Short mmCIF file of C-alpha atoms in Angstrom, two decimals:
data_model
loop_
_atom_site.label_atom_id
_atom_site.label_comp_id
_atom_site.label_asym_id
_atom_site.label_seq_id
_atom_site.Cartn_x
_atom_site.Cartn_y
_atom_site.Cartn_z
CA MET A 1 20.48 -22.93 -61.65
CA ILE A 2 22.38 -26.28 -61.03
CA GLU A 3 25.75 -24.66 -61.90
CA LYS A 4 24.98 -22.07 -59.49
CA ARG A 5 24.42 -24.15 -56.82
CA ARG A 6 27.12 -26.05 -57.66
CA ARG A 7 29.78 -22.90 -57.40
CA ARG A 8 27.97 -21.80 -54.19
CA LYS A 9 28.57 -25.16 -52.51
CA LYS A 10 32.02 -24.82 -53.63
CA LEU A 11 32.23 -21.51 -52.06
CA VAL A 12 30.90 -22.87 -49.16
CA ASN A 13 33.22 -25.75 -48.93
CA GLN A 14 36.61 -23.49 -50.03
CA VAL A 15 35.72 -21.23 -46.80
CA THR A 16 34.75 -23.38 -44.78
CA ASP A 17 38.27 -25.42 -45.96
CA ALA A 18 40.25 -22.37 -45.29
CA PHE A 19 38.70 -21.41 -41.87
CA LEU A 20 39.72 -24.81 -40.34
CA PHE A 21 43.05 -24.48 -42.09
CA TRP A 22 43.27 -21.77 -39.77
CA ILE A 23 42.35 -22.87 -36.75
CA PHE A 24 44.01 -26.46 -37.03
CA GLN A 25 47.35 -23.72 -37.63
CA LEU A 26 46.49 -22.02 -34.71
CA LEU A 27 45.95 -24.95 -32.44
CA GLN A 28 48.34 -27.37 -33.81
CA GLY A 29 51.47 -24.91 -34.15
CA PRO A 30 54.16 -24.26 -36.26
CA LYS A 31 55.71 -27.68 -35.64
CA ASN A 32 53.21 -29.96 -36.47
CA LEU A 33 51.76 -28.72 -39.54
CA ASP A 34 52.69 -32.51 -40.78
CA ILE A 35 49.53 -33.50 -38.91
CA LEU A 36 47.31 -30.75 -40.67
CA PRO A 37 45.85 -33.00 -43.32
CA ALA A 38 45.16 -36.01 -40.74
CA ALA A 39 43.32 -33.71 -38.37
CA ASN A 40 41.49 -31.60 -41.05
CA THR A 41 39.81 -35.25 -42.72
CA TYR A 42 39.01 -35.94 -39.22
CA VAL A 43 37.26 -33.55 -38.12
CA GLN A 44 35.44 -32.97 -41.69
CA ILE A 45 33.89 -36.29 -41.10
CA ARG A 46 33.20 -35.92 -37.34
CA ALA A 47 30.97 -32.36 -38.38
CA LEU A 48 28.43 -34.99 -40.33
CA ALA A 49 27.05 -36.47 -37.44
CA TRP A 50 27.47 -33.23 -35.20
CA PRO A 51 23.51 -32.44 -35.40
CA THR A 52 22.75 -35.60 -34.31
CA VAL A 53 25.03 -35.74 -31.81
CA LEU A 54 22.81 -32.41 -30.46
CA VAL A 55 19.36 -34.53 -30.57
CA GLY A 56 21.22 -37.46 -28.72
CA TRP A 57 21.74 -35.42 -25.88
CA VAL A 58 18.43 -34.14 -25.93
CA ALA A 59 17.03 -37.47 -25.83
CA GLN A 60 19.51 -39.12 -23.46
CA SER A 61 18.83 -35.56 -21.14
CA ALA A 62 14.69 -36.29 -21.85
CA SER A 63 14.97 -39.85 -20.44
CA LEU A 64 17.28 -39.23 -16.95
CA GLY A 65 14.46 -37.01 -16.19
CA MET A 66 12.58 -39.75 -16.41
CA LYS A 67 14.31 -41.87 -14.46
CA ASP A 68 15.54 -44.07 -17.25
CA SER A 69 18.85 -45.15 -17.65
CA TRP A 70 18.52 -47.93 -19.29
CA GLY A 71 17.81 -46.25 -22.32
CA PRO A 72 20.68 -44.26 -22.61
CA LEU A 73 22.98 -47.33 -21.48
CA LYS A 74 22.01 -49.64 -24.09
CA ALA A 75 22.26 -47.26 -26.67
CA LEU A 76 26.30 -46.56 -25.22
CA ALA A 77 26.50 -50.09 -25.49
CA VAL A 78 25.31 -50.91 -28.89
CA ALA A 79 27.16 -47.41 -30.11
CA SER A 80 30.48 -49.14 -28.70
CA ALA A 81 29.87 -51.70 -30.77
CA VAL A 82 29.47 -50.67 -33.48
CA ASN A 83 32.32 -48.06 -32.83
CA GLY A 84 34.95 -51.08 -31.92
CA ILE A 85 33.62 -53.29 -35.22
CA GLY A 86 33.73 -50.27 -37.37
CA ASP A 87 37.39 -49.21 -36.10
CA ILE A 88 38.70 -53.27 -36.69
CA VAL A 89 37.00 -53.31 -40.60
CA LEU A 90 37.76 -49.70 -42.27
CA CYS A 91 41.68 -49.55 -40.16
CA ILE A 92 43.28 -52.66 -40.26
CA PHE A 93 41.33 -54.49 -42.76
CA LEU A 94 40.71 -52.07 -44.72
CA GLY A 95 43.31 -49.48 -44.52
CA TYR A 96 41.30 -46.13 -44.52
CA GLY A 97 43.46 -44.80 -41.50
CA ILE A 98 42.42 -41.80 -39.64
CA ALA A 99 39.36 -41.36 -42.05
CA GLY A 100 37.87 -44.87 -40.92
CA ALA A 101 38.31 -44.31 -36.98
CA ALA A 102 36.06 -40.97 -38.32
CA TRP A 103 33.87 -42.98 -40.53
CA ALA A 104 33.35 -45.60 -37.94
CA THR A 105 32.80 -43.35 -34.82
CA MET A 106 30.12 -40.82 -36.91
CA VAL A 107 28.43 -43.79 -37.39
CA SER A 108 27.99 -44.87 -33.85
CA GLN A 109 26.98 -41.52 -32.68
CA VAL A 110 24.08 -41.65 -35.43
CA VAL A 111 23.05 -45.10 -34.13
CA ALA A 112 23.56 -43.75 -30.50
CA ALA A 113 20.86 -40.70 -31.60
CA TYR A 114 18.47 -42.99 -33.30
CA MET A 115 18.42 -45.91 -30.23
CA MET A 116 17.92 -43.05 -27.88
CA ILE A 117 14.94 -41.23 -29.82
CA GLU A 118 13.44 -44.96 -30.45
CA ALA A 119 13.42 -45.12 -25.71
CA LEU A 120 11.28 -42.15 -25.83
CA ASN A 121 8.92 -43.55 -28.53
CA LYS A 122 8.62 -46.57 -26.53
CA LYS A 123 7.19 -44.48 -23.60
CA GLY A 124 4.80 -42.71 -25.67
CA TYR A 125 6.76 -39.37 -26.99
CA ASN A 126 6.94 -39.33 -30.68
CA GLY A 127 10.51 -38.51 -31.06
CA PHE A 128 10.73 -37.89 -34.40
CA THR A 129 8.51 -34.87 -34.98
CA PHE A 130 9.43 -31.62 -35.99
CA SER A 131 7.31 -29.09 -33.80
CA VAL A 132 8.38 -24.49 -33.41
CA PRO A 133 8.60 -23.90 -30.20
CA SER A 134 6.61 -20.66 -29.15
CA TRP A 135 8.56 -17.08 -28.11
CA ASN A 136 7.89 -17.87 -23.90
CA GLU A 137 9.20 -21.43 -24.69
CA VAL A 138 11.99 -19.98 -26.40
CA LEU A 139 13.01 -17.50 -23.31
CA THR A 140 12.54 -20.44 -21.31
CA ILE A 141 15.04 -22.61 -22.61
CA LEU A 142 17.64 -19.43 -23.16
CA GLY A 143 17.55 -19.46 -19.30
CA LEU A 144 18.02 -22.77 -18.75
CA ALA A 145 20.43 -23.27 -21.42
CA ALA A 146 22.32 -19.99 -20.87
CA PRO A 147 24.03 -20.41 -17.32
CA LEU A 148 25.49 -23.70 -19.22
CA PHE A 149 26.44 -22.26 -22.81
CA VAL A 150 28.57 -20.44 -20.48
CA MET A 151 30.09 -23.18 -18.31
CA MET A 152 30.90 -25.60 -21.54
CA ILE A 153 32.57 -22.20 -23.67
CA SER A 154 34.40 -21.53 -20.70
CA ARG A 155 35.69 -25.73 -20.13
CA VAL A 156 36.04 -26.13 -24.24
CA ALA A 157 37.99 -22.33 -24.03
CA PHE A 158 40.10 -23.64 -21.12
CA TRP A 159 41.32 -26.93 -22.95
CA ALA A 160 42.29 -25.46 -26.38
CA LEU A 161 44.33 -23.08 -24.37
CA VAL A 162 46.28 -26.00 -22.96
CA THR A 163 46.10 -27.62 -25.75
CA TYR A 164 47.82 -25.11 -27.59
CA PHE A 165 50.55 -24.69 -25.27
CA ALA A 166 51.32 -28.04 -25.48
CA THR A 167 50.79 -28.25 -29.45
CA SER A 168 53.52 -24.75 -29.68
CA LEU A 169 56.34 -27.75 -28.16
CA GLY A 170 56.47 -30.42 -30.59
CA THR A 171 54.96 -33.02 -31.83
CA ASN A 172 55.80 -35.70 -28.79
CA VAL A 173 54.39 -33.11 -26.21
CA VAL A 174 51.38 -33.52 -28.36
CA ALA A 175 51.20 -37.29 -28.36
CA ALA A 176 51.77 -37.12 -24.54
CA HIS A 177 49.25 -34.26 -24.03
CA GLN A 178 46.35 -36.82 -25.62
CA VAL A 179 47.66 -39.73 -23.07
CA MET A 180 47.46 -37.70 -19.93
CA ILE A 181 44.14 -36.30 -21.44
CA GLN A 182 42.54 -40.28 -21.95
CA SER A 183 44.34 -41.27 -18.55
CA TYR A 184 42.32 -38.12 -16.53
CA GLY A 185 39.18 -38.95 -18.64
CA MET A 186 39.16 -42.39 -17.58
CA CYS A 187 40.08 -41.21 -13.70
CA SER A 188 37.17 -39.19 -13.45
CA VAL A 189 34.43 -41.03 -15.13
CA TRP A 190 32.58 -41.45 -11.60
CA GLY A 191 31.98 -38.13 -12.17
CA GLN A 192 29.07 -39.05 -15.14
CA PRO A 193 26.50 -41.21 -12.88
CA LEU A 194 26.64 -38.66 -10.27
CA SER A 195 25.72 -35.64 -12.25
CA GLN A 196 23.14 -38.04 -14.03
CA THR A 197 21.51 -38.92 -10.49
CA ALA A 198 20.88 -34.93 -10.10
CA GLN A 199 19.75 -34.58 -13.47
CA SER A 200 17.44 -37.66 -12.91
CA PHE A 201 16.18 -36.15 -9.13
CA MET A 202 16.67 -32.64 -8.28
CA PRO A 203 14.16 -31.52 -10.93
CA GLU A 204 11.16 -33.28 -9.03
CA LEU A 205 12.41 -32.73 -5.66
CA ILE A 206 12.67 -28.98 -6.62
CA TYR A 207 10.17 -28.26 -9.36
CA GLY A 208 7.88 -31.24 -8.93
CA ILE A 209 4.89 -32.03 -7.67
CA ASN A 210 6.12 -33.63 -4.49
CA ARG A 211 8.71 -30.80 -3.90
CA ASN A 212 11.24 -31.29 -0.87
CA LEU A 213 13.73 -28.88 -0.76
CA SER A 214 15.26 -30.91 2.54
CA LYS A 215 15.11 -34.03 0.53
CA ALA A 216 17.07 -31.55 -2.25
CA ARG A 217 19.51 -30.21 0.13
CA ILE A 218 20.30 -34.28 1.14
CA LEU A 219 20.89 -35.72 -2.22
CA LEU A 220 23.40 -32.45 -3.26
CA SER A 221 25.06 -33.08 0.04
CA SER A 222 25.21 -37.24 -0.66
CA LEU A 223 26.32 -36.44 -4.13
CA VAL A 224 29.35 -33.78 -2.93
CA ILE A 225 30.20 -36.06 -0.42
CA ILE A 226 30.40 -38.74 -2.86
CA GLY A 227 32.35 -37.23 -5.38
CA ALA A 228 34.63 -36.47 -2.98
CA THR A 229 35.18 -39.73 -1.79
CA LEU A 230 35.63 -41.29 -5.07
CA GLY A 231 37.98 -38.29 -6.26
CA LEU A 232 40.34 -38.69 -3.22
CA THR A 233 39.79 -42.98 -3.48
CA VAL A 234 41.29 -42.37 -7.00
CA ILE A 235 43.98 -39.66 -6.26
CA GLN A 236 45.45 -43.07 -3.49
CA GLU A 237 44.95 -46.13 -6.04
CA MET A 238 47.14 -43.28 -9.32
CA HIS A 239 49.61 -43.18 -6.48
CA LYS A 240 49.87 -47.28 -5.59
CA VAL A 241 50.62 -47.29 -9.22
CA LEU A 242 52.68 -44.27 -9.97
CA ILE A 243 56.05 -46.16 -10.12
CA PRO A 244 54.70 -49.12 -12.22
CA TYR A 245 53.15 -46.68 -14.58
CA PHE A 246 56.58 -45.18 -14.82
CA ILE A 247 58.24 -48.03 -15.70
CA ALA A 248 56.23 -49.19 -18.33
CA LEU A 249 56.55 -46.09 -20.00
CA SER A 250 59.97 -46.54 -19.52
CA VAL A 251 59.75 -50.02 -21.29
CA SER A 252 57.58 -49.83 -23.50
CA PRO A 253 59.38 -48.23 -26.78
CA GLY A 254 62.65 -50.55 -26.52
CA THR A 255 59.51 -53.95 -26.12
CA HIS A 256 58.42 -52.59 -29.07
CA SER A 257 61.46 -52.16 -31.41
CA LEU A 258 62.33 -55.93 -29.97
CA ASP A 259 58.83 -57.00 -31.19
CA GLY A 260 59.55 -55.51 -34.84
CA ALA A 261 63.09 -57.21 -34.66
CA LEU A 262 61.34 -60.61 -33.59
CA LEU A 263 58.74 -60.38 -36.15
CA VAL A 264 61.78 -60.06 -38.82
CA CYS A 265 63.17 -62.56 -37.79
CA LEU A 266 60.30 -64.95 -37.84
CA VAL A 267 59.56 -63.88 -41.21
#
């Protein structure tokens, strides 16, 4: 019996590895096969926290629905600290490389999910209980989640397609693509508070006891105007630093080489 379980586990691991290898080959392209082992290791470690990430998202949505933003904020702060400390210890001091970064991120996600569930428990909800939803509840969930699921899948497919075209152009282009993705993420972070505001107040104004559609329209218009204003402000500020950004990118490689030479001279 134990031997059969081992064989099944080995077969599942082989099938999973083969599927991941095929996906990575498709996304990374034939010019970047040298980074395939590192990517495979990173994804397999991060996947361990995926169920916890889903639970954390649900708990965060529940907290925002109750107008509680402090619980998710505390969880994010602690998770960021755990991630940063883990990266320093595992990558710099212990030398685990990309595997250490993956383990640090995975642990931080587990900690964040646990803290979000604890935030719900403090409000009188038992977040650690399990219950099987009824068929009507499943239909209600599907009705709410299906449009969002299609939207998220379309978004992920678009970014995957962009990444695929970037990886087909070589390692340098992939690195530049990742840098620009991170820059875009930093500049678009202003949209998250607006999204959380809508999640917190819109349900009550549209479906709650104190239903008020006029206030819901005013809130929606305000959020759209604030979002557009912030977007234009970010574009304006990015144009101001465009030349310094270009100079910094141009000078940085040469500066790093001088740093290396200086360190050699000091030794």
